[in-house]
DNA sequence: TCTGGGGTCCTAGGACCC
DNA sequence: TCTGGGGTCCTAGGACCC
């Protein structure tokens, strides 16, 4: 038996909550936030959920409800959300020595090393986060990460719990597991959930009691970890040191369909530049560059085309010019006339730390522009990320995304501060 | 008319080696 | 007619997460 204790802190309807902080009129009203290009609904207030608006649904499919019920709709404002996330995570990190930032709106904390009352800690933390940032959170506490996810789910659903649910010392965890649908378990997605239900396993208690050998076959080693954790034996620990990434990709849908090579090249240039800037900011370099293009898979009337191409360089680089040149060569290779392109992307992989770049005697030096890159980065940091662009991306701007209803950068731009 | 973006990990199967 | 055994590496595809 282990005696670890994990807490999972999860922000409630995070993007919607961020918008509410700066516009209190949105409180107690149905509010949703959209994905890029104003495509799908990816964050919903409690009131919007109550209207039957589902997670991930395309906006146009719920247009009627949105209009009839006066739902407030926001384009995503990642600059704002990222900054609000940073504030919440700072408070969490300060509250415990063992913290793992798991996503933009979630963090795991290991509590067993602290001699505290866990529930009291959780209520206090909730209060502090709300007071300092305006963001409401829910906290689940249990002996494994997977169970803390279950507890968090319960904390969100059951309003009488005041946002905190602890399964530590809980007399009947099985009862909680019985009321947890199998698809709500961390690690069980849409496919596995369907498969399990077909076998009569529709809640967490039934899953927990399956045989190891059957689970190994049906769900691979990850499934085995999941059921072990449901039984209260911890096999996933806190990842305190953020592991360096293995790839970095920038991809977008276009605001309108593109048919010209020049327009697609312009978009690919921007994607390649942004991805390269990101790896540079993390002191990484890439040795493999991939580009992909595709038409709209939902449009059954037009012919579908999707293709990708990659090239591996002789040694890693984080020079925008080299990476963009390579990306454009790849684009020409896969671009075909007469198709209407909806989306493209650039993926950088084979990443290594910039200090490990091995140069070769006989190849062109890709990294000779490093002073130029530093200068571009510092100008873009100071004056906005697209202040200096590449010539091949400044032409028409025809691929730009839809972003009809986006709020200000209240916390990161001095002239956008609210006046009180 | 309108359908997101950015990641990780595992497995099976093929190619190849001796 | 009869065609082994043991291994590695790579890739595509499938699953998951937020």
Coordinates of C-alpha atoms (C1' of nucleotides) in Angstrom, one line a residue:
Chain A
X1 CA 0.0 0.0 0.0
X2 CA 1.3 3.5 -0.7
X3 CA 0.5 6.5 1.3
X4 CA 0.9 9.2 -1.3
X5 CA -1.6 12.1 -1.6
X6 CA -2.2 14.0 -4.8
X7 CA -4.4 17.0 -5.4
X8 CA -5.5 18.0 -8.9
X9 CA -6.4 21.7 -9.2
X10 CA -8.5 22.4 -12.3
X11 CA -9.9 25.8 -13.4
X12 CA -13.6 25.9 -14.0
X13 CA -14.5 26.7 -17.6
X14 CA -11.1 28.3 -17.9
X15 CA -11.4 30.5 -21.0
X16 CA -14.9 31.7 -20.1
X17 CA -13.7 32.4 -16.6
X18 CA -10.8 34.6 -18.0
X19 CA -13.3 36.6 -20.0
X20 CA -15.5 37.0 -16.9
X21 CA -12.7 38.5 -14.8
X22 CA -12.6 41.5 -17.1
X23 CA -16.3 41.7 -17.8
X24 CA -18.5 40.9 -14.7
X25 CA -21.7 41.4 -16.8
X26 CA -21.0 37.9 -18.0
X27 CA -21.5 36.3 -14.6
X28 CA -24.5 34.0 -14.3
X29 CA -25.0 34.3 -18.1
X30 CA -24.4 31.7 -20.8
X31 CA -20.9 32.3 -22.2
X32 CA -18.8 30.3 -24.6
X33 CA -15.2 30.6 -26.0
X34 CA -14.3 29.4 -29.5
X35 CA -11.3 27.6 -31.0
X36 CA -9.1 29.2 -33.6
X37 CA -10.7 30.6 -36.7
X38 CA -14.0 30.8 -34.7
X39 CA -14.6 27.1 -35.4
X40 CA -15.7 25.1 -32.4
X41 CA -16.9 25.7 -28.9
X42 CA -14.1 24.8 -26.5
X43 CA -15.1 26.4 -23.3
X44 CA -18.6 26.8 -21.8
X45 CA -20.0 28.4 -18.7
X46 CA -22.3 26.3 -16.5
X47 CA -25.3 28.2 -18.0
X48 CA -24.2 27.4 -21.5
X49 CA -23.8 23.7 -20.6
X50 CA -27.4 23.8 -19.2
X51 CA -28.6 24.9 -22.6
X52 CA -27.3 21.7 -24.1
X53 CA -24.3 23.2 -25.9
X54 CA -21.8 20.3 -26.2
X55 CA -18.0 20.5 -25.9
X56 CA -16.3 20.7 -29.3
X57 CA -19.4 21.4 -31.3
X58 CA -19.0 23.6 -34.4
X59 CA -20.5 27.1 -33.7
X60 CA -22.7 27.0 -36.7
X61 CA -24.5 23.9 -35.5
X62 CA -25.7 25.6 -32.3
X63 CA -26.4 29.0 -34.0
X64 CA -30.1 28.8 -33.1
X65 CA -29.6 28.3 -29.4
X66 CA -26.9 31.0 -29.3
X67 CA -29.2 33.5 -30.9
X68 CA -32.3 32.6 -29.1
X69 CA -30.7 32.4 -25.6
X70 CA -28.4 35.4 -26.1
X71 CA -25.3 33.4 -25.5
X72 CA -22.1 35.5 -25.3
X73 CA -19.6 34.2 -27.8
X74 CA -15.8 35.0 -27.7
X75 CA -13.0 34.3 -30.1
X76 CA -10.1 32.7 -28.3
X77 CA -7.6 35.2 -26.8
X78 CA -4.6 33.0 -26.0
X79 CA -2.4 35.9 -25.0
X80 CA -4.9 36.7 -22.2
X81 CA -5.5 33.0 -21.2
X82 CA -1.8 32.2 -21.1
X83 CA -1.1 35.2 -18.8
X84 CA -4.0 34.3 -16.5
X85 CA -2.7 30.7 -16.4
X86 CA 0.7 31.9 -15.4
X87 CA -0.8 33.8 -12.5
X88 CA -2.8 30.8 -11.3
X89 CA 0.1 28.4 -11.6
X90 CA 2.4 30.8 -9.7
X91 CA 0.0 30.7 -6.7
X92 CA -0.2 26.9 -6.9
X93 CA 3.6 26.5 -7.1
X94 CA 4.0 28.7 -4.1
X95 CA 1.6 26.6 -2.1
X96 CA 3.5 23.3 -2.3
X97 CA 7.1 22.2 -3.1
X98 CA 6.0 19.4 -5.5
X99 CA 4.0 20.8 -8.4
X100 CA 3.4 19.6 -12.0
X101 CA 1.8 22.1 -14.4
X102 CA -0.2 19.6 -16.5
X103 CA -2.0 21.9 -18.9
X104 CA -3.0 25.5 -19.4
X105 CA -5.7 25.1 -16.7
X106 CA -4.6 22.1 -14.5
X107 CA -1.9 21.3 -12.1
X108 CA -1.1 18.3 -9.9
X109 CA 0.4 18.8 -6.5
X110 CA 1.9 16.1 -4.2
X111 CA 0.8 16.7 -0.6
X112 CA 2.0 13.7 1.4
X113 CA 5.3 15.4 2.3
X114 CA 3.4 18.2 4.0
X115 CA 1.9 17.7 7.4
X116 CA -1.4 19.5 6.8
X117 CA -5.1 18.9 6.7
X118 CA -5.6 18.3 3.0
X119 CA -9.1 19.6 2.7
X120 CA -8.3 22.7 4.6
X121 CA -5.3 23.3 2.4
X122 CA -7.6 22.9 -0.7
X123 CA -10.2 25.3 0.5
X124 CA -7.6 27.9 1.4
X125 CA -5.9 27.5 -2.0
X126 CA -9.2 27.9 -3.8
X127 CA -9.9 31.1 -1.9
X128 CA -6.5 32.5 -2.6
X129 CA -6.6 31.8 -6.3
X130 CA -10.1 33.3 -6.6
X131 CA -9.1 36.4 -4.6
X132 CA -5.8 37.0 -6.4
X133 CA -6.8 36.2 -10.0
X134 CA -10.7 36.0 -10.1
X135 CA -10.5 32.4 -11.5
X136 CA -12.7 29.7 -9.8
X137 CA -11.1 26.3 -9.4
X138 CA -12.1 22.8 -8.3
X139 CA -9.8 20.5 -6.4
X140 CA -9.8 16.7 -6.2
X141 CA -7.6 14.9 -3.6
X142 CA -6.8 11.2 -3.6
X143 CA -4.0 8.6 -3.3
X144 CA -3.3 8.4 -7.0
X145 CA -3.3 10.9 -9.9
X146 CA -6.1 8.9 -11.7
X147 CA -8.3 8.9 -8.5
X148 CA -7.6 12.7 -8.0
X149 CA -9.1 13.2 -11.5
X150 CA -12.2 11.2 -10.4
X151 CA -12.4 13.3 -7.2
X152 CA -12.0 16.5 -9.2
X153 CA -14.8 15.5 -11.5
X154 CA -17.0 14.9 -8.5
X155 CA -16.0 18.3 -7.0
X156 CA -17.2 20.0 -10.2
X157 CA -20.5 18.1 -10.4
X158 CA -21.6 18.2 -6.8
X159 CA -22.2 21.8 -5.7
X160 CA -22.6 20.9 -2.1
X161 CA -18.9 20.1 -1.9
X162 CA -17.8 23.7 -2.4
X163 CA -15.3 22.9 -5.1
X164 CA -13.3 20.4 -3.0
X165 CA -13.6 16.6 -3.0
X166 CA -11.2 14.3 -1.1
X167 CA -11.2 10.5 -1.4
X168 CA -8.4 10.2 1.2
X169 CA -9.9 8.3 4.1
X170 CA -13.2 8.1 2.2
X171 CA -15.2 5.2 3.6
X172 CA -16.6 4.0 0.3
X173 CA -14.5 4.9 -2.8
X174 CA -16.2 2.1 -4.7
X175 CA -19.5 4.0 -4.5
X176 CA -17.8 7.0 -6.1
X177 CA -16.3 4.8 -8.8
X178 CA -19.6 3.2 -9.5
X179 CA -21.1 6.6 -10.3
X180 CA -18.2 7.5 -12.6
X181 CA -18.9 6.7 -16.2
X182 CA -16.1 4.7 -17.9
X183 CA -15.6 7.5 -20.5
X184 CA -14.9 10.0 -17.8
X185 CA -11.8 8.2 -16.5
X186 CA -8.5 9.7 -17.3
X187 CA -6.9 7.6 -20.1
X188 CA -10.2 6.2 -21.5
X189 CA -11.1 8.1 -24.6
X190 CA -13.9 7.8 -27.1
X191 CA -12.7 4.6 -28.8
X192 CA -11.8 2.7 -25.7
X193 CA -15.0 3.8 -23.9
X194 CA -17.1 2.4 -26.7
X195 CA -15.2 -0.9 -26.7
X196 CA -15.5 -1.2 -22.9
X197 CA -19.2 -0.5 -22.9
X198 CA -19.7 -3.2 -25.5
X199 CA -18.1 -5.6 -23.0
X200 CA -20.5 -4.4 -20.3
X201 CA -17.9 -2.3 -18.5
X202 CA -19.6 1.1 -18.2
X203 CA -18.3 2.5 -14.9
X204 CA -15.0 2.9 -13.1
X205 CA -15.8 0.2 -10.5
X206 CA -16.4 -2.4 -13.1
X207 CA -13.2 -1.4 -14.9
X208 CA -11.2 -1.6 -11.7
X209 CA -12.3 -5.2 -11.2
X210 CA -11.3 -6.4 -14.6
X211 CA -8.5 -8.9 -14.9
X212 CA -5.0 -7.5 -15.6
X213 CA -4.5 -9.9 -18.6
X214 CA -7.7 -8.8 -20.3
X215 CA -6.9 -5.1 -19.8
X216 CA -3.4 -5.6 -21.1
X217 CA -4.8 -7.0 -24.3
X218 CA -7.7 -4.5 -24.7
X219 CA -6.0 -1.3 -23.5
X220 CA -2.2 -2.0 -23.6
X221 CA 0.2 -1.0 -20.8
X222 CA -1.4 2.3 -20.3
X223 CA -4.7 0.7 -19.4
X224 CA -2.9 -1.4 -16.9
X225 CA -1.6 1.7 -15.2
X226 CA -5.1 3.2 -15.2
X227 CA -6.7 0.3 -13.4
X228 CA -3.8 -0.1 -10.9
X229 CA -4.3 3.6 -10.0
X230 CA -8.1 3.1 -9.7
X231 CA -7.2 0.4 -7.1
X232 CA -5.4 3.0 -5.1
X233 CA -1.8 2.0 -6.1
X234 CA 0.1 5.0 -7.4
X235 CA 2.1 4.4 -10.6
X236 CA 2.3 7.9 -12.0
X237 CA 4.3 10.4 -10.1
X238 CA 4.6 14.2 -10.3
X239 CA 6.7 15.3 -13.3
X240 CA 8.4 18.3 -11.6
X241 CA 11.0 19.1 -14.2
X242 CA 9.2 19.9 -17.4
X243 CA 10.5 17.5 -20.0
X244 CA 12.0 19.1 -23.1
X245 CA 9.7 18.8 -26.0
X246 CA 10.3 16.4 -28.9
X247 CA 8.5 18.4 -31.6
X248 CA 7.1 21.8 -32.3
X249 CA 4.4 22.5 -34.8
X250 CA 2.4 25.5 -36.1
X251 CA -0.7 24.7 -38.1
X252 CA -3.8 26.8 -38.9
X253 CA -7.0 26.6 -40.9
X254 CA -7.3 29.5 -43.3
X255 CA -10.0 32.1 -43.0
X256 CA -10.9 31.4 -46.6
X257 CA -10.0 28.7 -49.1
X258 CA -6.7 29.2 -50.9
X259 CA -6.0 28.1 -54.5
X260 CA -2.8 29.9 -55.4
X261 CA 0.7 28.6 -54.6
X262 CA 1.7 32.1 -53.6
X263 CA -1.0 32.4 -50.9
X264 CA -0.1 29.0 -49.5
X265 CA 3.6 29.9 -49.5
X266 CA 2.8 33.0 -47.5
X267 CA 0.9 31.0 -44.9
X268 CA 3.6 28.4 -44.7
X269 CA 6.3 31.1 -44.3
X270 CA 4.4 32.5 -41.3
X271 CA 4.0 29.1 -39.7
X272 CA 7.6 28.2 -40.2
X273 CA 8.8 31.5 -38.8
X274 CA 6.6 31.2 -35.7
X275 CA 7.6 27.6 -35.0
X276 CA 11.3 28.5 -35.4
X277 CA 10.9 31.5 -33.1
X278 CA 9.3 29.2 -30.5
X279 CA 12.1 26.7 -30.5
X280 CA 14.7 29.5 -30.4
X281 CA 13.0 30.9 -27.3
X282 CA 13.5 27.5 -25.7
X283 CA 17.1 27.3 -26.8
X284 CA 16.4 24.3 -29.1
X285 CA 17.3 23.6 -32.7
X286 CA 15.6 21.3 -35.2
X287 CA 17.0 18.9 -37.8
X288 CA 13.8 17.7 -39.5
X289 CA 11.3 20.0 -41.2
X290 CA 7.9 18.7 -42.3
X291 CA 5.1 20.6 -44.2
X292 CA 1.5 19.4 -44.8
X293 CA -1.4 20.8 -46.8
X294 CA -5.0 19.7 -47.0
X295 CA -8.4 20.7 -48.4
X296 CA -11.5 20.7 -46.3
X297 CA -12.4 17.1 -45.3
X298 CA -16.0 18.1 -44.5
X299 CA -16.7 19.4 -48.0
X300 CA -18.0 16.3 -49.8
X301 CA -18.6 18.1 -53.0
X302 CA -15.0 19.2 -53.8
X303 CA -12.2 16.7 -54.3
X304 CA -10.1 15.9 -51.2
X305 CA -6.4 16.2 -51.2
X306 CA -4.0 15.9 -48.3
X307 CA -0.2 15.5 -48.5
X308 CA 2.9 16.1 -46.5
X309 CA 6.7 16.1 -47.1
X310 CA 9.8 16.1 -44.8
X311 CA 13.4 16.9 -45.1
X312 CA 16.2 16.1 -42.7
X313 CA 19.1 18.6 -42.6
X314 CA 22.7 17.5 -42.1
X315 CA 22.7 19.2 -38.7
X316 CA 20.2 21.0 -36.5
X317 CA 19.4 24.7 -36.9
X318 CA 17.2 27.4 -35.5
X319 CA 17.8 29.8 -38.3
X320 CA 14.5 31.1 -39.6
X321 CA 15.9 31.7 -43.1
X322 CA 17.1 28.1 -43.6
X323 CA 13.9 26.6 -42.1
X324 CA 11.6 28.8 -44.2
X325 CA 13.6 28.0 -47.4
X326 CA 13.3 24.3 -46.7
X327 CA 9.6 24.6 -45.9
X328 CA 8.9 26.5 -49.1
X329 CA 10.8 23.8 -51.2
X330 CA 8.7 21.1 -49.5
X331 CA 5.5 23.2 -50.2
X332 CA 6.3 23.4 -53.9
X333 CA 6.8 19.6 -53.9
X334 CA 3.3 18.8 -52.6
X335 CA 1.3 21.7 -53.9
X336 CA -1.1 20.8 -56.7
X337 CA -3.2 23.2 -58.7
X338 CA -7.0 23.1 -58.9
X339 CA -7.5 22.2 -55.2
X340 CA -9.0 24.5 -52.6
X341 CA -6.7 24.4 -49.6
X342 CA -8.2 24.8 -46.1
X343 CA -5.3 24.1 -43.8
X344 CA -1.5 23.9 -43.7
X345 CA 1.1 23.3 -41.1
X346 CA 4.9 23.2 -40.3
X347 CA 6.3 20.6 -37.9
X348 CA 9.9 20.9 -36.5
X349 CA 11.3 17.7 -35.1
X350 CA 14.6 16.0 -34.3
X351 CA 15.0 18.8 -31.6
X352 CA 18.1 19.2 -29.6
X353 CA 19.5 21.8 -27.3
X354 CA 21.3 24.6 -29.2
X355 CA 24.5 23.9 -27.2
X356 CA 24.6 20.4 -28.8
X357 CA 24.6 21.6 -32.4
X358 CA 27.4 19.8 -34.3
X359 CA 28.7 21.7 -37.2
X360 CA 30.3 20.0 -40.2
X361 CA 33.3 21.0 -42.2
X362 CA 31.8 20.4 -45.6
X363 CA 28.2 21.8 -45.4
X364 CA 27.0 25.3 -45.6
X365 CA 26.8 26.9 -42.1
X366 CA 23.1 27.2 -41.3
X367 CA 23.6 29.0 -38.1
X368 CA 25.6 31.9 -39.4
X369 CA 22.6 34.2 -38.9
X370 CA 22.4 33.9 -35.2
X371 CA 23.1 37.5 -34.5
X372 CA 20.4 38.5 -36.9
X373 CA 17.9 36.1 -35.3
X374 CA 18.6 37.5 -31.8
X375 CA 18.1 41.0 -33.1
X376 CA 14.7 40.0 -34.7
X377 CA 13.7 38.2 -31.6
X378 CA 14.4 41.2 -29.3
X379 CA 12.6 43.6 -31.6
X380 CA 9.5 41.3 -31.9
X381 CA 9.5 40.8 -28.1
X382 CA 9.5 44.5 -27.6
X383 CA 7.1 45.7 -30.3
X384 CA 4.9 42.6 -30.9
X385 CA 5.5 39.2 -32.4
X386 CA 4.9 40.1 -36.1
X387 CA 6.8 43.4 -36.2
X388 CA 9.6 41.9 -38.3
X389 CA 8.4 39.3 -40.8
X390 CA 9.9 37.7 -43.8
X391 CA 9.3 39.3 -47.2
X392 CA 7.6 36.2 -48.4
X393 CA 4.8 36.5 -45.9
X394 CA 3.9 40.2 -46.2
X395 CA 2.0 40.1 -49.5
X396 CA -1.7 39.8 -49.2
X397 CA -2.6 38.3 -45.9
X398 CA -5.4 36.3 -47.5
X399 CA -5.1 33.3 -45.2
X400 CA -5.7 35.2 -42.0
X401 CA -8.0 33.6 -39.5
X402 CA -11.5 34.6 -38.5
X403 CA -11.5 36.2 -35.1
X404 CA -14.7 38.2 -35.0
X405 CA -15.2 38.7 -31.3
X406 CA -11.8 38.8 -29.5
X407 CA -11.3 40.8 -26.3
X408 CA -8.3 43.0 -25.5
X409 CA -5.0 41.9 -24.0
X410 CA -5.9 43.3 -20.6
X411 CA -2.9 42.0 -18.8
X412 CA 0.0 42.1 -21.3
X413 CA -0.4 45.4 -23.1
X414 CA 0.0 48.6 -21.1
X415 CA -2.5 50.6 -23.2
X416 CA -5.2 47.9 -22.7
X417 CA -5.2 48.0 -18.9
X418 CA -8.7 48.5 -17.4
X419 CA -9.4 51.8 -15.7
X420 CA -11.0 51.6 -12.3
Chain B
dT1 C1' -21.3 29.9 -45.5
dC2 C1' -19.4 28.0 -41.1
dT3 C1' -16.1 22.0 -38.4
dG4 C1' -9.2 23.9 -33.7
dG5 C1' -4.4 23.3 -32.4
dG6 C1' -0.6 21.2 -30.1
dG7 C1' 1.3 17.5 -28.0
dT8 C1' 2.8 12.2 -26.3
dC9 C1' 3.1 7.3 -26.3
dC10 C1' 2.3 2.4 -28.0
dT11 C1' 2.0 -1.3 -31.3
dA12 C1' 2.2 -4.0 -35.5
dG13 C1' 4.4 -4.9 -39.4
dG14 C1' 8.0 -4.5 -42.7
dA15 C1' 12.9 -4.3 -43.8
dC16 C1' 17.0 -5.7 -42.7
dC17 C1' 21.0 -8.2 -40.2
dC18 C1' 23.5 -12.7 -39.0
Chain C
dT1 C1' 8.7 -32.0 -51.3
dC2 C1' 11.0 -30.0 -47.6
dT3 C1' 12.5 -23.3 -46.2
dG4 C1' 14.9 -21.2 -38.8
dG5 C1' 15.6 -18.5 -35.1
dG6 C1' 16.8 -14.4 -33.0
dG7 C1' 17.4 -9.8 -33.1
dT8 C1' 17.1 -4.4 -34.2
dC9 C1' 15.3 -0.3 -36.3
dC10 C1' 11.9 2.5 -38.6
dT11 C1' 7.3 4.0 -39.8
dA12 C1' 2.4 4.5 -40.1
dG13 C1' -1.5 4.4 -37.7
dG14 C1' -4.1 4.5 -33.7
dA15 C1' -5.0 5.8 -29.2
dC16 C1' -4.9 9.2 -25.6
dC17 C1' -4.5 14.1 -23.3
dC18 C1' -5.8 19.3 -22.8

